[in-house]
Amino acid sequence: AFSSTLGRMTMDICLYNSQNFNFLSFPEEITTGSSIMPHKKNPDVFELIRARCNHLQTLPQQLLSITINLPSGYHRDMQLTKELLLPALKHIRDCFKLISGTVEQIEVNEQAIEDPKYDLIYSVENVNRKVLEGTSFRDAYLEIAKSISDGSFKPIKEIKHTHLGSTGNPGTAEIKKKLEGVQNSFGFETYQMKLQTLIES
């Protein structure tokens, strides 16, 4: 699950960093240049994490190939699973370290949304605005659809959503609070204190 989620995340980061999207950019410290293209900044860290995560997802099949025809009980064949599992744990740890040290350096292009090619994402918002002004949903829908079809659609981009989970109120503070509550319930601090006591004794 970890490698699948992180692999998709890094794929999104690489995609949104591409010229056609240009949603994200990175400082030079975490990119590499091109030998022939002066403008190029390759997101190597994220590409390598993506590749590593894709490779980690083959681990269950690799383990199965060792144990698939074994009878019940323990067999020496299982020793070979260590050659797969132990490096995989290290790779996961390395991916954690890399992603935590680079994601915070991502720079978001907040002006990307002003590109006219994204105007249509406001179509539903503009339908809802007309409904709130008293137009029936059907008429509002048909009016916006017609303006899009004939090329006259000029979206109102001001968004006033306030309900939890909306664009105007994503609820990140509440999510962070709940996440911290779950993390604190694991008692990592107690574990660290006991570990330190053992080391010092």
PDB file of C-alpha atoms in Angstrom:
ATOM      1  CA  ALA A   1       0.000   0.000   0.000  1.00  0.00           C
ATOM      2  CA  PHE A   2       2.844   2.377   0.855  1.00  0.00           C
ATOM      3  CA  SER A   3       4.725   1.838  -2.387  1.00  0.00           C
ATOM      4  CA  SER A   4       1.532   2.051  -4.432  1.00  0.00           C
ATOM      5  CA  THR A   5       0.443   5.329  -2.826  1.00  0.00           C
ATOM      6  CA  LEU A   6       3.891   6.921  -2.917  1.00  0.00           C
ATOM      7  CA  GLY A   7       4.436   5.734  -6.479  1.00  0.00           C
ATOM      8  CA  ARG A   8       1.229   7.431  -7.629  1.00  0.00           C
ATOM      9  CA  MET A   9       2.089  10.556  -5.660  1.00  0.00           C
ATOM     10  CA  THR A  10       5.509  10.893  -7.275  1.00  0.00           C
ATOM     11  CA  MET A  11       3.945  10.238 -10.682  1.00  0.00           C
ATOM     12  CA  ASP A  12       1.541  13.141 -10.077  1.00  0.00           C
ATOM     13  CA  ILE A  13       4.431  15.352  -8.980  1.00  0.00           C
ATOM     14  CA  CYS A  14       6.412  14.547 -12.140  1.00  0.00           C
ATOM     15  CA  LEU A  15       3.335  15.097 -14.311  1.00  0.00           C
ATOM     16  CA  TYR A  16       2.399  18.411 -12.697  1.00  0.00           C
ATOM     17  CA  ASN A  17       6.008  19.555 -13.051  1.00  0.00           C
ATOM     18  CA  SER A  18       5.933  19.000 -16.818  1.00  0.00           C
ATOM     19  CA  GLN A  19       5.689  21.940 -19.203  1.00  0.00           C
ATOM     20  CA  ASN A  20       2.125  21.163 -20.275  1.00  0.00           C
ATOM     21  CA  PHE A  21       0.919  21.437 -16.682  1.00  0.00           C
ATOM     22  CA  ASN A  22       3.489  23.677 -14.966  1.00  0.00           C
ATOM     23  CA  PHE A  23       1.664  23.451 -11.633  1.00  0.00           C
ATOM     24  CA  LEU A  24       4.846  22.715  -9.681  1.00  0.00           C
ATOM     25  CA  SER A  25       8.532  23.545  -9.802  1.00  0.00           C
ATOM     26  CA  PHE A  26      11.563  22.654  -7.719  1.00  0.00           C
ATOM     27  CA  PRO A  27      14.741  24.443  -6.642  1.00  0.00           C
ATOM     28  CA  GLU A  28      17.876  23.552  -8.573  1.00  0.00           C
ATOM     29  CA  GLU A  29      19.258  21.692  -5.559  1.00  0.00           C
ATOM     30  CA  ILE A  30      16.878  18.768  -6.109  1.00  0.00           C
ATOM     31  CA  THR A  31      16.864  18.693  -9.912  1.00  0.00           C
ATOM     32  CA  THR A  32      19.390  17.851 -12.597  1.00  0.00           C
ATOM     33  CA  GLY A  33      20.021  19.621 -15.871  1.00  0.00           C
ATOM     34  CA  SER A  34      20.226  18.321 -19.404  1.00  0.00           C
ATOM     35  CA  SER A  35      23.387  17.987 -21.482  1.00  0.00           C
ATOM     36  CA  ILE A  36      21.650  19.507 -24.522  1.00  0.00           C
ATOM     37  CA  MET A  37      18.595  21.420 -23.219  1.00  0.00           C
ATOM     38  CA  PRO A  38      19.509  24.488 -21.118  1.00  0.00           C
ATOM     39  CA  HIS A  39      15.945  24.956 -19.842  1.00  0.00           C
ATOM     40  CA  LYS A  40      15.569  21.404 -18.565  1.00  0.00           C
ATOM     41  CA  LYS A  41      15.211  20.633 -14.853  1.00  0.00           C
ATOM     42  CA  ASN A  42      14.682  16.938 -14.356  1.00  0.00           C
ATOM     43  CA  PRO A  43      12.831  15.822 -11.188  1.00  0.00           C
ATOM     44  CA  ASP A  44      15.229  12.906 -10.753  1.00  0.00           C
ATOM     45  CA  VAL A  45      14.514  12.363  -7.060  1.00  0.00           C
ATOM     46  CA  PHE A  46      10.806  11.848  -7.668  1.00  0.00           C
ATOM     47  CA  GLU A  47      11.393   9.737 -10.778  1.00  0.00           C
ATOM     48  CA  LEU A  48      13.733   7.436  -8.858  1.00  0.00           C
ATOM     49  CA  ILE A  49      11.316   7.155  -5.927  1.00  0.00           C
ATOM     50  CA  ARG A  50       8.577   6.276  -8.431  1.00  0.00           C
ATOM     51  CA  ALA A  51      10.762   3.574  -9.982  1.00  0.00           C
ATOM     52  CA  ARG A  52      11.741   2.183  -6.592  1.00  0.00           C
ATOM     53  CA  CYS A  53       8.105   2.044  -5.467  1.00  0.00           C
ATOM     54  CA  ASN A  54       7.100   0.302  -8.687  1.00  0.00           C
ATOM     55  CA  HIS A  55       9.825  -2.262  -8.070  1.00  0.00           C
ATOM     56  CA  LEU A  56       8.714  -2.763  -4.454  1.00  0.00           C
ATOM     57  CA  GLN A  57       5.253  -3.688  -5.682  1.00  0.00           C
ATOM     58  CA  THR A  58       6.748  -6.786  -7.295  1.00  0.00           C
ATOM     59  CA  LEU A  59       7.901  -8.052  -3.874  1.00  0.00           C
ATOM     60  CA  PRO A  60       4.807 -10.204  -3.126  1.00  0.00           C
ATOM     61  CA  GLN A  61       5.227 -12.025  -6.429  1.00  0.00           C
ATOM     62  CA  GLN A  62       8.947 -12.521  -5.802  1.00  0.00           C
ATOM     63  CA  LEU A  63       8.236 -14.011  -2.371  1.00  0.00           C
ATOM     64  CA  LEU A  64       5.505 -16.207  -3.803  1.00  0.00           C
ATOM     65  CA  SER A  65       7.901 -17.560  -6.413  1.00  0.00           C
ATOM     66  CA  ILE A  66      10.056 -18.920  -3.566  1.00  0.00           C
ATOM     67  CA  THR A  67       7.291 -20.365  -1.382  1.00  0.00           C
ATOM     68  CA  ILE A  68       4.581 -21.316  -3.887  1.00  0.00           C
ATOM     69  CA  ASN A  69       5.202 -25.085  -3.972  1.00  0.00           C
ATOM     70  CA  LEU A  70       6.418 -25.666  -0.412  1.00  0.00           C
ATOM     71  CA  PRO A  71       4.543 -28.086   1.864  1.00  0.00           C
ATOM     72  CA  SER A  72       3.505 -27.074   5.369  1.00  0.00           C
ATOM     73  CA  GLY A  73       6.194 -26.274   7.903  1.00  0.00           C
ATOM     74  CA  TYR A  74       9.545 -24.557   7.755  1.00  0.00           C
ATOM     75  CA  HIS A  75      11.994 -25.112   4.912  1.00  0.00           C
ATOM     76  CA  ARG A  76      15.452 -23.768   4.189  1.00  0.00           C
ATOM     77  CA  ASP A  77      14.051 -22.196   1.033  1.00  0.00           C
ATOM     78  CA  MET A  78      12.616 -19.476   3.254  1.00  0.00           C
ATOM     79  CA  GLN A  79      16.109 -18.229   4.022  1.00  0.00           C
ATOM     80  CA  LEU A  80      16.100 -16.704   0.549  1.00  0.00           C
ATOM     81  CA  THR A  81      13.157 -14.493   1.448  1.00  0.00           C
ATOM     82  CA  LYS A  82      15.516 -12.444   3.621  1.00  0.00           C
ATOM     83  CA  GLU A  83      17.426 -11.454   0.498  1.00  0.00           C
ATOM     84  CA  LEU A  84      14.216  -9.818  -0.703  1.00  0.00           C
ATOM     85  CA  LEU A  85      12.666  -8.511   2.509  1.00  0.00           C
ATOM     86  CA  LEU A  86      15.638  -6.857   4.198  1.00  0.00           C
ATOM     87  CA  PRO A  87      16.666  -4.715   1.201  1.00  0.00           C
ATOM     88  CA  ALA A  88      12.990  -3.844   0.662  1.00  0.00           C
ATOM     89  CA  LEU A  89      12.729  -2.466   4.206  1.00  0.00           C
ATOM     90  CA  LYS A  90      15.806  -0.334   3.589  1.00  0.00           C
ATOM     91  CA  HIS A  91      14.383   0.919   0.303  1.00  0.00           C
ATOM     92  CA  ILE A  92      11.126   1.913   2.015  1.00  0.00           C
ATOM     93  CA  ARG A  93      13.048   3.789   4.697  1.00  0.00           C
ATOM     94  CA  ASP A  94      15.138   5.553   2.060  1.00  0.00           C
ATOM     95  CA  CYS A  95      12.003   6.549   0.148  1.00  0.00           C
ATOM     96  CA  PHE A  96      10.524   7.999   3.341  1.00  0.00           C
ATOM     97  CA  LYS A  97      13.647  10.057   3.956  1.00  0.00           C
ATOM     98  CA  LEU A  98      13.823  11.323   0.390  1.00  0.00           C
ATOM     99  CA  ILE A  99      10.167  12.258   0.051  1.00  0.00           C
ATOM    100  CA  SER A 100      10.039  14.002   3.432  1.00  0.00           C
ATOM    101  CA  GLY A 101      13.111  16.044   2.537  1.00  0.00           C
ATOM    102  CA  THR A 102      11.957  17.086  -0.916  1.00  0.00           C
ATOM    103  CA  VAL A 103       8.173  17.538  -0.856  1.00  0.00           C
ATOM    104  CA  GLU A 104       8.495  20.556   1.422  1.00  0.00           C
ATOM    105  CA  GLN A 105      10.689  22.209  -1.228  1.00  0.00           C
ATOM    106  CA  ILE A 106       8.030  22.011  -3.950  1.00  0.00           C
ATOM    107  CA  GLU A 107       7.064  25.437  -5.266  1.00  0.00           C
ATOM    108  CA  VAL A 108       3.431  25.811  -6.359  1.00  0.00           C
ATOM    109  CA  ASN A 109       2.633  27.960  -9.378  1.00  0.00           C
ATOM    110  CA  GLU A 110      -0.480  29.707  -8.089  1.00  0.00           C
ATOM    111  CA  GLN A 111      -0.875  31.612 -11.365  1.00  0.00           C
ATOM    112  CA  ALA A 112      -1.363  28.439 -13.412  1.00  0.00           C
ATOM    113  CA  ILE A 113      -5.105  28.569 -12.760  1.00  0.00           C
ATOM    114  CA  GLU A 114      -5.299  31.868 -14.655  1.00  0.00           C
ATOM    115  CA  ASP A 115      -4.528  30.121 -17.948  1.00  0.00           C
ATOM    116  CA  PRO A 116      -7.689  30.322 -20.134  1.00  0.00           C
ATOM    117  CA  LYS A 117      -7.521  26.582 -20.810  1.00  0.00           C
ATOM    118  CA  TYR A 118      -8.682  26.029 -17.226  1.00  0.00           C
ATOM    119  CA  ASP A 119     -11.714  28.334 -17.468  1.00  0.00           C
ATOM    120  CA  LEU A 120     -14.101  25.412 -17.875  1.00  0.00           C
ATOM    121  CA  ILE A 121     -13.413  24.090 -14.380  1.00  0.00           C
ATOM    122  CA  TYR A 122     -15.579  26.987 -13.193  1.00  0.00           C
ATOM    123  CA  SER A 123     -18.615  25.894 -15.239  1.00  0.00           C
ATOM    124  CA  VAL A 124     -20.403  24.116 -12.374  1.00  0.00           C
ATOM    125  CA  GLU A 125     -19.593  26.975 -10.014  1.00  0.00           C
ATOM    126  CA  ASN A 126     -21.163  29.421 -12.454  1.00  0.00           C
ATOM    127  CA  VAL A 127     -24.275  27.245 -12.827  1.00  0.00           C
ATOM    128  CA  ASN A 128     -24.639  27.144  -9.035  1.00  0.00           C
ATOM    129  CA  ARG A 129     -24.179  30.903  -8.840  1.00  0.00           C
ATOM    130  CA  LYS A 130     -27.110  31.434 -11.227  1.00  0.00           C
ATOM    131  CA  VAL A 131     -29.248  28.995  -9.234  1.00  0.00           C
ATOM    132  CA  LEU A 132     -28.545  30.977  -6.058  1.00  0.00           C
ATOM    133  CA  GLU A 133     -29.621  34.100  -7.928  1.00  0.00           C
ATOM    134  CA  GLY A 134     -33.008  32.510  -8.663  1.00  0.00           C
ATOM    135  CA  THR A 135     -32.549  30.786 -12.028  1.00  0.00           C
ATOM    136  CA  SER A 136     -33.779  27.194 -12.234  1.00  0.00           C
ATOM    137  CA  PHE A 137     -31.006  24.628 -12.422  1.00  0.00           C
ATOM    138  CA  ARG A 138     -32.126  23.450 -15.871  1.00  0.00           C
ATOM    139  CA  ASP A 139     -32.119  26.969 -17.315  1.00  0.00           C
ATOM    140  CA  ALA A 140     -28.793  27.811 -15.661  1.00  0.00           C
ATOM    141  CA  TYR A 141     -27.270  24.596 -16.978  1.00  0.00           C
ATOM    142  CA  LEU A 142     -28.493  25.228 -20.534  1.00  0.00           C
ATOM    143  CA  GLU A 143     -27.328  28.844 -20.452  1.00  0.00           C
ATOM    144  CA  ILE A 144     -23.794  27.958 -19.336  1.00  0.00           C
ATOM    145  CA  ALA A 145     -23.642  25.017 -21.761  1.00  0.00           C
ATOM    146  CA  LYS A 146     -24.630  27.303 -24.655  1.00  0.00           C
ATOM    147  CA  SER A 147     -22.010  29.914 -23.735  1.00  0.00           C
ATOM    148  CA  ILE A 148     -19.346  27.205 -23.619  1.00  0.00           C
ATOM    149  CA  SER A 149     -20.475  25.835 -26.966  1.00  0.00           C
ATOM    150  CA  ASP A 150     -20.436  29.201 -28.758  1.00  0.00           C
ATOM    151  CA  GLY A 151     -17.193  30.338 -27.107  1.00  0.00           C
ATOM    152  CA  SER A 152     -18.678  33.224 -25.126  1.00  0.00           C
ATOM    153  CA  PHE A 153     -18.247  31.656 -21.672  1.00  0.00           C
ATOM    154  CA  LYS A 154     -16.567  34.123 -19.301  1.00  0.00           C
ATOM    155  CA  PRO A 155     -16.333  32.464 -15.916  1.00  0.00           C
ATOM    156  CA  ILE A 156     -16.681  34.271 -12.623  1.00  0.00           C
ATOM    157  CA  LYS A 157     -13.728  32.842 -10.717  1.00  0.00           C
ATOM    158  CA  GLU A 158     -14.560  34.099  -7.250  1.00  0.00           C
ATOM    159  CA  ILE A 159     -15.337  31.145  -5.004  1.00  0.00           C
ATOM    160  CA  LYS A 160     -17.137  31.591  -1.697  1.00  0.00           C
ATOM    161  CA  HIS A 161     -17.513  28.023  -0.467  1.00  0.00           C
ATOM    162  CA  THR A 162     -17.400  27.674   3.314  1.00  0.00           C
ATOM    163  CA  HIS A 163     -18.582  24.116   4.017  1.00  0.00           C
ATOM    164  CA  LEU A 164     -15.953  21.736   5.380  1.00  0.00           C
ATOM    165  CA  GLY A 165     -14.051  19.965   2.627  1.00  0.00           C
ATOM    166  CA  SER A 166     -14.795  22.582  -0.019  1.00  0.00           C
ATOM    167  CA  THR A 167     -12.241  24.557  -2.017  1.00  0.00           C
ATOM    168  CA  GLY A 168     -12.699  27.533   0.277  1.00  0.00           C
ATOM    169  CA  ASN A 169     -12.459  25.454   3.447  1.00  0.00           C
ATOM    170  CA  PRO A 170     -10.462  22.253   2.853  1.00  0.00           C
ATOM    171  CA  GLY A 171     -10.256  21.471   6.571  1.00  0.00           C
ATOM    172  CA  THR A 172      -6.528  20.779   6.623  1.00  0.00           C
ATOM    173  CA  ALA A 173      -6.230  21.983  10.230  1.00  0.00           C
ATOM    174  CA  GLU A 174      -8.849  19.453  11.368  1.00  0.00           C
ATOM    175  CA  ILE A 175      -7.189  16.674   9.384  1.00  0.00           C
ATOM    176  CA  LYS A 176      -3.787  17.528  10.866  1.00  0.00           C
ATOM    177  CA  LYS A 177      -5.231  17.533  14.390  1.00  0.00           C
ATOM    178  CA  LYS A 178      -6.798  14.089  13.927  1.00  0.00           C
ATOM    179  CA  LEU A 179      -3.614  12.724  12.361  1.00  0.00           C
ATOM    180  CA  GLU A 180      -1.519  13.987  15.267  1.00  0.00           C
ATOM    181  CA  GLY A 181      -3.996  12.380  17.676  1.00  0.00           C
ATOM    182  CA  VAL A 182      -3.565   9.011  15.980  1.00  0.00           C
ATOM    183  CA  GLN A 183       0.221   9.362  15.902  1.00  0.00           C
ATOM    184  CA  ASN A 184       0.347  10.294  19.590  1.00  0.00           C
ATOM    185  CA  SER A 185      -1.754   7.245  20.481  1.00  0.00           C
ATOM    186  CA  PHE A 186       1.097   4.981  19.363  1.00  0.00           C
ATOM    187  CA  GLY A 187       3.246   6.135  22.288  1.00  0.00           C
ATOM    188  CA  PHE A 188       6.406   6.742  20.285  1.00  0.00           C
ATOM    189  CA  GLU A 189       7.732   9.148  22.927  1.00  0.00           C
ATOM    190  CA  THR A 190       7.521   6.477  25.623  1.00  0.00           C
ATOM    191  CA  TYR A 191       9.300   4.026  23.340  1.00  0.00           C
ATOM    192  CA  GLN A 192      12.074   6.530  22.620  1.00  0.00           C
ATOM    193  CA  MET A 193      12.506   7.290  26.324  1.00  0.00           C
ATOM    194  CA  LYS A 194      12.782   3.606  27.214  1.00  0.00           C
ATOM    195  CA  LEU A 195      15.182   3.004  24.349  1.00  0.00           C
ATOM    196  CA  GLN A 196      17.362   5.888  25.504  1.00  0.00           C
ATOM    197  CA  THR A 197      17.325   4.513  29.055  1.00  0.00           C
ATOM    198  CA  LEU A 198      18.517   1.132  27.781  1.00  0.00           C
ATOM    199  CA  ILE A 199      21.281   2.757  25.761  1.00  0.00           C
ATOM    200  CA  GLU A 200      22.497   4.802  28.720  1.00  0.00           C
ATOM    201  CA  SER A 201      22.317   1.962  31.262  1.00  0.00           C
TER     202      SER A 201
END
